[in-house]
Tab-separated table of C-alpha atoms in Angstrom:
chain	number	residue	atom	x	y	z
C	1	MET	CA	3.360	-1.418	16.000
C	2	ASN	CA	0.103	0.299	14.990
C	3	PHE	CA	1.326	3.825	14.299
C	4	ALA	CA	-2.172	5.091	13.487
C	5	LEU	CA	-3.429	3.951	16.889
C	6	ILE	CA	-0.459	5.497	18.686
C	7	LEU	CA	-0.976	8.782	16.854
C	8	PHE	CA	-4.686	8.734	17.734
C	9	LEU	CA	-3.948	8.145	21.441
C	10	LEU	CA	-1.431	11.007	21.419
C	11	LEU	CA	-4.030	13.200	19.767
C	12	VAL	CA	-6.604	12.391	22.443
C	13	ALA	CA	-4.130	12.890	25.302
C	14	THR	CA	-2.756	16.214	24.053
C	15	GLY	CA	-6.267	17.340	23.088
C	16	VAL	CA	-7.535	16.793	26.630
C	17	LEU	CA	-4.596	18.775	28.009
C	18	TRP	CA	-5.142	21.564	25.455
C	19	LEU	CA	-8.834	21.845	26.354
C	20	ALA	CA	-8.056	21.787	30.070
C	21	ASP	CA	-5.559	24.607	29.631
C	22	LYS	CA	-7.705	26.714	27.291
C	23	PHE	CA	-10.953	26.582	29.241
C	24	TYR	CA	-9.759	26.133	32.829
C	25	ALA	CA	-6.090	26.403	33.832
C	26	ARG	CA	-5.169	29.419	31.676
C	27	LYS	CA	-7.892	31.572	33.247
C	28	ARG	CA	-6.554	30.849	36.727
C	29	ARG	CA	-2.880	31.575	36.057
C	30	ALA	CA	-1.377	34.906	36.926
C	31	PRO	CA	-0.735	37.099	33.842
C	32	ASP	CA	3.023	36.911	34.332
C	33	ALA	CA	3.124	33.208	35.227
C	34	GLY	CA	4.893	30.797	32.927
C	35	GLU	CA	3.266	27.755	31.398
C	36	PRO	CA	3.348	24.621	33.562
C	37	TRP	CA	5.261	21.599	32.247
C	38	TRP	CA	2.112	19.736	31.241
C	39	VAL	CA	1.183	22.597	28.893
C	40	GLU	CA	4.662	23.073	27.489
C	41	TYR	CA	5.228	19.375	26.808
C	42	GLY	CA	1.633	18.261	26.287
C	43	ALA	CA	-1.039	20.739	25.265
C	44	SER	CA	1.316	22.770	23.078
C	45	PHE	CA	1.835	19.748	20.805
C	46	PHE	CA	-1.886	19.276	20.167
C	47	PRO	CA	-2.166	21.512	17.033
C	48	VAL	CA	0.864	19.816	15.463
C	49	ILE	CA	-0.376	16.290	16.208
C	50	LEU	CA	-3.854	17.235	14.967
C	51	ALA	CA	-2.425	18.450	11.642
C	52	VAL	CA	-0.285	15.323	11.226
C	53	PHE	CA	-3.188	13.048	12.162
C	54	PHE	CA	-5.547	14.713	9.676
C	55	LEU	CA	-2.954	14.732	6.882
C	56	ARG	CA	-1.928	11.111	7.415
C	57	SER	CA	-5.440	9.767	7.950
C	58	PHE	CA	-7.350	11.486	5.147
C	59	LEU	CA	-4.937	12.918	2.556
C	60	VAL	CA	-1.525	11.273	2.100
C	61	GLU	CA	0.590	8.802	4.033
C	62	PRO	CA	4.320	8.100	3.575
C	63	PHE	CA	5.702	4.593	3.185
C	64	LYS	CA	9.115	3.074	2.567
C	65	ILE	CA	9.510	0.192	0.099
C	66	PRO	CA	11.010	-2.753	2.043
C	67	SER	CA	11.332	-5.428	-0.667
C	68	GLY	CA	11.985	-5.929	-4.360
C	69	SER	CA	8.576	-7.326	-5.313
C	70	MET	CA	7.662	-4.178	-7.291
C	71	ILE	CA	10.931	-3.819	-9.219
C	72	PRO	CA	11.393	-2.079	-11.653
C	73	THR	CA	8.543	0.323	-10.773
C	74	LEU	CA	9.627	0.684	-7.140
C	75	LEU	CA	13.014	-0.128	-5.652
C	76	VAL	CA	14.024	-1.072	-2.137
C	77	GLY	CA	14.574	2.188	-0.285
C	78	ASP	CA	12.104	4.298	-2.255
C	79	PHE	CA	10.048	6.584	-0.040
C	80	ILE	CA	6.586	6.926	-1.515
C	81	LEU	CA	3.359	8.823	-0.885
C	82	VAL	CA	-0.043	7.125	-0.857
C	83	ASN	CA	-3.286	8.918	-1.677
C	84	LYS	CA	-5.634	8.048	1.206
C	85	TYR	CA	-8.892	9.394	-0.244
C	86	THR	CA	-8.959	8.333	-3.896
C	87	TYR	CA	-10.653	5.011	-3.001
C	88	GLY	CA	-12.964	6.620	-0.452
C	89	ILE	CA	-12.706	8.273	2.941
C	90	ARG	CA	-12.078	5.857	5.807
C	91	LEU	CA	-12.158	6.252	9.552
C	92	PRO	CA	-8.656	6.193	11.053
C	93	VAL	CA	-7.445	3.177	13.042
C	94	ILE	CA	-10.433	0.923	12.170
C	95	ASN	CA	-10.115	1.668	8.412
C	96	LYS	CA	-13.891	1.615	7.839
C	97	LYS	CA	-15.036	3.375	4.663
C	98	ILE	CA	-17.617	6.108	5.279
C	99	VAL	CA	-17.605	7.898	1.891
C	100	ASP	CA	-17.329	6.220	-1.527
C	101	ILE	CA	-15.282	8.067	-4.147
C	102	ASN	CA	-13.522	5.718	-6.594
C	103	GLU	CA	-12.844	1.998	-6.824
C	104	PRO	CA	-9.423	0.463	-7.552
C	105	ALA	CA	-8.746	0.054	-11.264
C	106	ARG	CA	-6.594	-2.468	-13.095
C	107	GLY	CA	-3.046	-1.221	-13.156
C	108	ASP	CA	-3.232	0.829	-9.946
C	109	VAL	CA	-0.355	0.456	-7.496
C	110	MET	CA	-2.209	-0.125	-4.237
C	111	VAL	CA	-1.210	-0.245	-0.572
C	112	PHE	CA	-3.302	-2.552	1.592
C	113	ARG	CA	-3.270	-4.429	4.860
C	114	TYR	CA	-1.865	-7.915	4.370
C	115	PRO	CA	-4.830	-10.306	4.717
C	116	GLU	CA	-2.900	-12.811	6.860
C	117	ASN	CA	-1.610	-10.115	9.219
C	118	PRO	CA	-3.437	-6.770	8.943
C	119	SER	CA	-0.767	-5.050	11.042
C	120	LEU	CA	1.496	-5.245	7.971
C	121	ASP	CA	1.125	-2.984	4.945
C	122	TYR	CA	1.801	-4.486	1.501
C	123	ILE	CA	2.090	-2.824	-1.892
C	124	LYS	CA	1.232	-4.546	-5.197
C	125	ARG	CA	-0.389	-3.795	-8.540
C	126	VAL	CA	-4.114	-4.380	-9.012
C	127	VAL	CA	-4.615	-7.045	-11.686
C	128	GLY	CA	-8.069	-8.504	-11.112
C	129	LEU	CA	-11.282	-6.733	-10.091
C	130	PRO	CA	-14.319	-8.343	-8.415
C	131	GLY	CA	-15.796	-10.925	-10.795
C	132	ASP	CA	-12.717	-11.138	-13.044
C	133	THR	CA	-11.132	-14.430	-14.030
C	134	VAL	CA	-7.355	-14.025	-13.843
C	135	GLU	CA	-5.092	-16.586	-15.512
C	136	TYR	CA	-1.322	-16.721	-15.208
C	137	PHE	CA	-0.055	-19.696	-17.187
C	138	ASP	CA	3.448	-20.083	-18.603
C	139	LYS	CA	4.143	-16.567	-17.293
C	140	ARG	CA	1.490	-15.017	-19.516
C	141	LEU	CA	-1.280	-12.976	-17.913
C	142	SER	CA	-4.867	-13.121	-19.191
C	143	ILE	CA	-7.966	-11.445	-17.795
C	144	ASN	CA	-11.426	-12.750	-18.631
C	145	GLY	CA	-9.960	-14.894	-21.391
C	146	LYS	CA	-8.092	-12.048	-23.089
C	147	PRO	CA	-4.264	-11.988	-23.015
C	148	VAL	CA	-2.874	-8.781	-21.533
C	149	ASP	CA	-0.814	-6.771	-24.024
C	150	THR	CA	2.847	-7.467	-23.250
C	151	VAL	CA	5.865	-6.313	-25.281
C	152	ALA	CA	9.486	-7.353	-24.700
C	153	ASP	CA	11.659	-4.412	-23.651
C	154	GLY	CA	15.208	-5.727	-23.239
C	155	GLU	CA	16.739	-6.713	-19.927
C	156	TYR	CA	16.776	-5.288	-16.430
C	157	VAL	CA	20.074	-5.641	-14.549
C	158	HIS	CA	19.450	-5.937	-10.816
C	159	ARG	CA	21.602	-3.568	-8.777
C	160	ASP	CA	22.346	-5.862	-5.851
C	161	ARG	CA	22.402	-9.358	-7.340
C	162	LEU	CA	24.368	-8.917	-10.550
C	163	TYR	CA	21.980	-10.777	-12.782
C	164	ALA	CA	19.476	-9.741	-15.436
C	165	SER	CA	15.752	-10.366	-15.798
C	166	GLY	CA	13.696	-10.058	-18.935
C	167	GLN	CA	11.890	-6.712	-18.937
C	168	PHE	CA	8.504	-6.195	-20.576
C	169	THR	CA	6.014	-3.385	-21.061
C	170	GLU	CA	2.575	-4.495	-19.931
C	171	THR	CA	-0.753	-2.691	-20.382
C	172	LEU	CA	-3.335	-3.192	-17.648
C	173	GLY	CA	-6.478	-1.185	-18.237
C	174	GLU	CA	-5.268	2.320	-19.053
C	175	VAL	CA	-1.899	1.853	-17.331
C	176	GLU	CA	1.280	0.968	-19.214
C	177	HIS	CA	4.043	-0.169	-16.881
C	178	ALA	CA	7.299	-2.131	-16.752
C	179	MET	CA	7.332	-5.737	-15.545
C	180	LEU	CA	10.011	-8.409	-15.048
C	181	ASN	CA	10.025	-12.129	-15.819
C	182	ASP	CA	12.840	-14.628	-15.359
C	183	GLY	CA	12.787	-17.177	-18.149
C	184	ASP	CA	14.834	-19.707	-16.170
C	185	LYS	CA	12.400	-19.932	-13.246
C	186	PRO	CA	9.456	-22.370	-13.177
C	187	SER	CA	5.904	-21.388	-14.120
C	188	TYR	CA	4.153	-23.102	-11.193
C	189	VAL	CA	3.278	-21.140	-8.060
C	190	PRO	CA	5.437	-22.286	-5.122
C	191	GLN	CA	4.425	-22.449	-1.447
C	192	VAL	CA	0.733	-21.739	-1.980
C	193	LYS	CA	-1.062	-21.068	1.305
C	194	GLN	CA	-4.519	-21.953	2.530
C	195	PHE	CA	-6.545	-18.762	2.251
C	196	PRO	CA	-10.231	-17.749	2.317
C	197	GLN	CA	-12.073	-18.722	-0.890
C	198	ARG	CA	-9.130	-20.713	-2.182
C	199	GLU	CA	-11.684	-22.869	-3.993
C	200	ASN	CA	-11.910	-19.976	-6.505
C	201	CYS	CA	-8.415	-20.863	-7.720
C	202	THR	CA	-7.084	-23.786	-9.744
C	203	TYR	CA	-3.347	-24.523	-9.631
C	204	THR	CA	-1.401	-26.512	-12.225
C	205	ASN	CA	2.240	-27.101	-13.076
C	206	ASN	CA	1.986	-24.178	-15.498
C	207	GLY	CA	0.409	-21.563	-13.241
C	208	VAL	CA	-2.921	-20.563	-11.723
C	209	ARG	CA	-6.455	-19.509	-12.633
C	210	CYS	CA	-8.579	-17.546	-10.123
C	211	THR	CA	-12.038	-16.007	-10.162
C	212	VAL	CA	-12.013	-12.905	-7.964
C	213	PRO	CA	-14.836	-12.903	-5.360
C	214	ASP	CA	-17.125	-9.907	-4.864
C	215	GLY	CA	-15.572	-7.259	-2.648
C	216	HIS	CA	-12.034	-8.530	-3.292
C	217	TYR	CA	-9.060	-7.807	-5.572
C	218	PHE	CA	-6.309	-9.882	-7.150
C	219	VAL	CA	-2.887	-8.230	-6.910
C	220	MET	CA	0.577	-9.069	-8.235
C	221	GLY	CA	4.055	-7.631	-7.966
C	222	ASP	CA	5.762	-6.233	-11.061
C	223	ASN	CA	8.756	-8.468	-10.285
C	224	ARG	CA	6.673	-11.500	-11.181
C	225	ASP	CA	9.119	-14.252	-10.185
C	226	ASP	CA	10.121	-12.601	-6.923
C	227	SER	CA	6.775	-11.546	-5.473
C	228	SER	CA	4.557	-13.169	-2.863
C	229	ASP	CA	1.117	-11.970	-3.913
C	230	SER	CA	-2.450	-13.101	-4.611
C	231	ARG	CA	-1.127	-16.156	-6.416
C	232	VAL	CA	0.284	-17.358	-3.090
C	233	TRP	CA	-1.874	-15.944	-0.265
C	234	GLY	CA	-5.140	-15.041	-1.940
C	235	PHE	CA	-7.403	-12.069	-2.480
C	236	VAL	CA	-7.334	-8.598	-0.904
C	237	PRO	CA	-10.645	-7.702	0.817
C	238	GLU	CA	-11.990	-4.228	0.098
C	239	GLN	CA	-11.857	-3.340	3.794
C	240	ASN	CA	-8.065	-3.887	3.799
C	241	ILE	CA	-7.377	-1.144	1.252
C	242	VAL	CA	-5.203	1.736	2.472
C	243	GLY	CA	-4.766	3.849	-0.662
C	244	LYS	CA	-3.183	4.395	-4.074
C	245	ALA	CA	0.574	4.942	-4.341
C	246	PHE	CA	1.476	7.731	-6.752
C	247	LEU	CA	4.773	9.489	-5.942
C	248	ILE	CA	8.365	8.688	-5.015
C	249	TRP	CA	9.309	11.582	-2.773
C	250	PHE	CA	12.832	10.469	-1.880
C	251	ASN	CA	15.507	7.834	-2.315
C	252	PHE	CA	18.787	8.279	-0.445
C	253	ASN	CA	20.807	6.347	-3.018
C	254	GLU	CA	19.138	7.650	-6.176
C	255	PRO	CA	17.639	11.150	-5.822
C	256	SER	CA	16.914	11.089	-9.569
C	257	ARG	CA	14.082	8.632	-8.895
C	258	ILE	CA	11.984	11.337	-7.222
C	259	GLY	CA	8.743	11.868	-9.137
C	260	PHE	CA	5.400	10.383	-10.124
C	261	PHE	CA	5.107	6.779	-11.285
C	262	HIS	CA	2.478	4.414	-12.644
């Protein structure tokens, strides 16, 4: 379901009714006459839908985290807000950028349209920028030949599976964040798909090396051994970007998680 398209169609429909009432029907009603049903249930909703459409399309959009690929940064059930303008202003529905503002930076948590199925929204961390060479061998991340600073930080006990993963503090660009690795899982990338510009990647039994094409980004989940990401299905085109995630605004099970994250 394309919610943006549905919201746009509702906006157009209620807008037409609002204009028809304001400039035609209202002038022909008796002063003491009530509003017809099409005004009460149609035109009257136009200002509300317009406000929601503008807010969701150009400022912030809410999302719910559906999977554990970004643990420990984001948990299943977190409700988050995404900044829609930090990477540029885009036309609603078609997602075409019309105003440049900023570009994604290493370490950003980014929402984007899944390249294989753009009707789905994914969320991952930006690791590689256009032109970067990203290497992930033996569960160690390097960018342009330089190992990314990673410091062991104890264990993370998963809430629903009753097992622990190794937790690390990783520094990507100017962002320091938590990341998980399971020492007992293999280093190779399983179930690699055929994706555009796959020739930019080399896979071995120890991991993968990719050179990021122009206009694309390489993304990974913070839960490194439980994330389907650019290692598996390839690069994120610039035109698929939705925005930058920045705030957990609710979690039914853990209200204490509400707040900003990085």
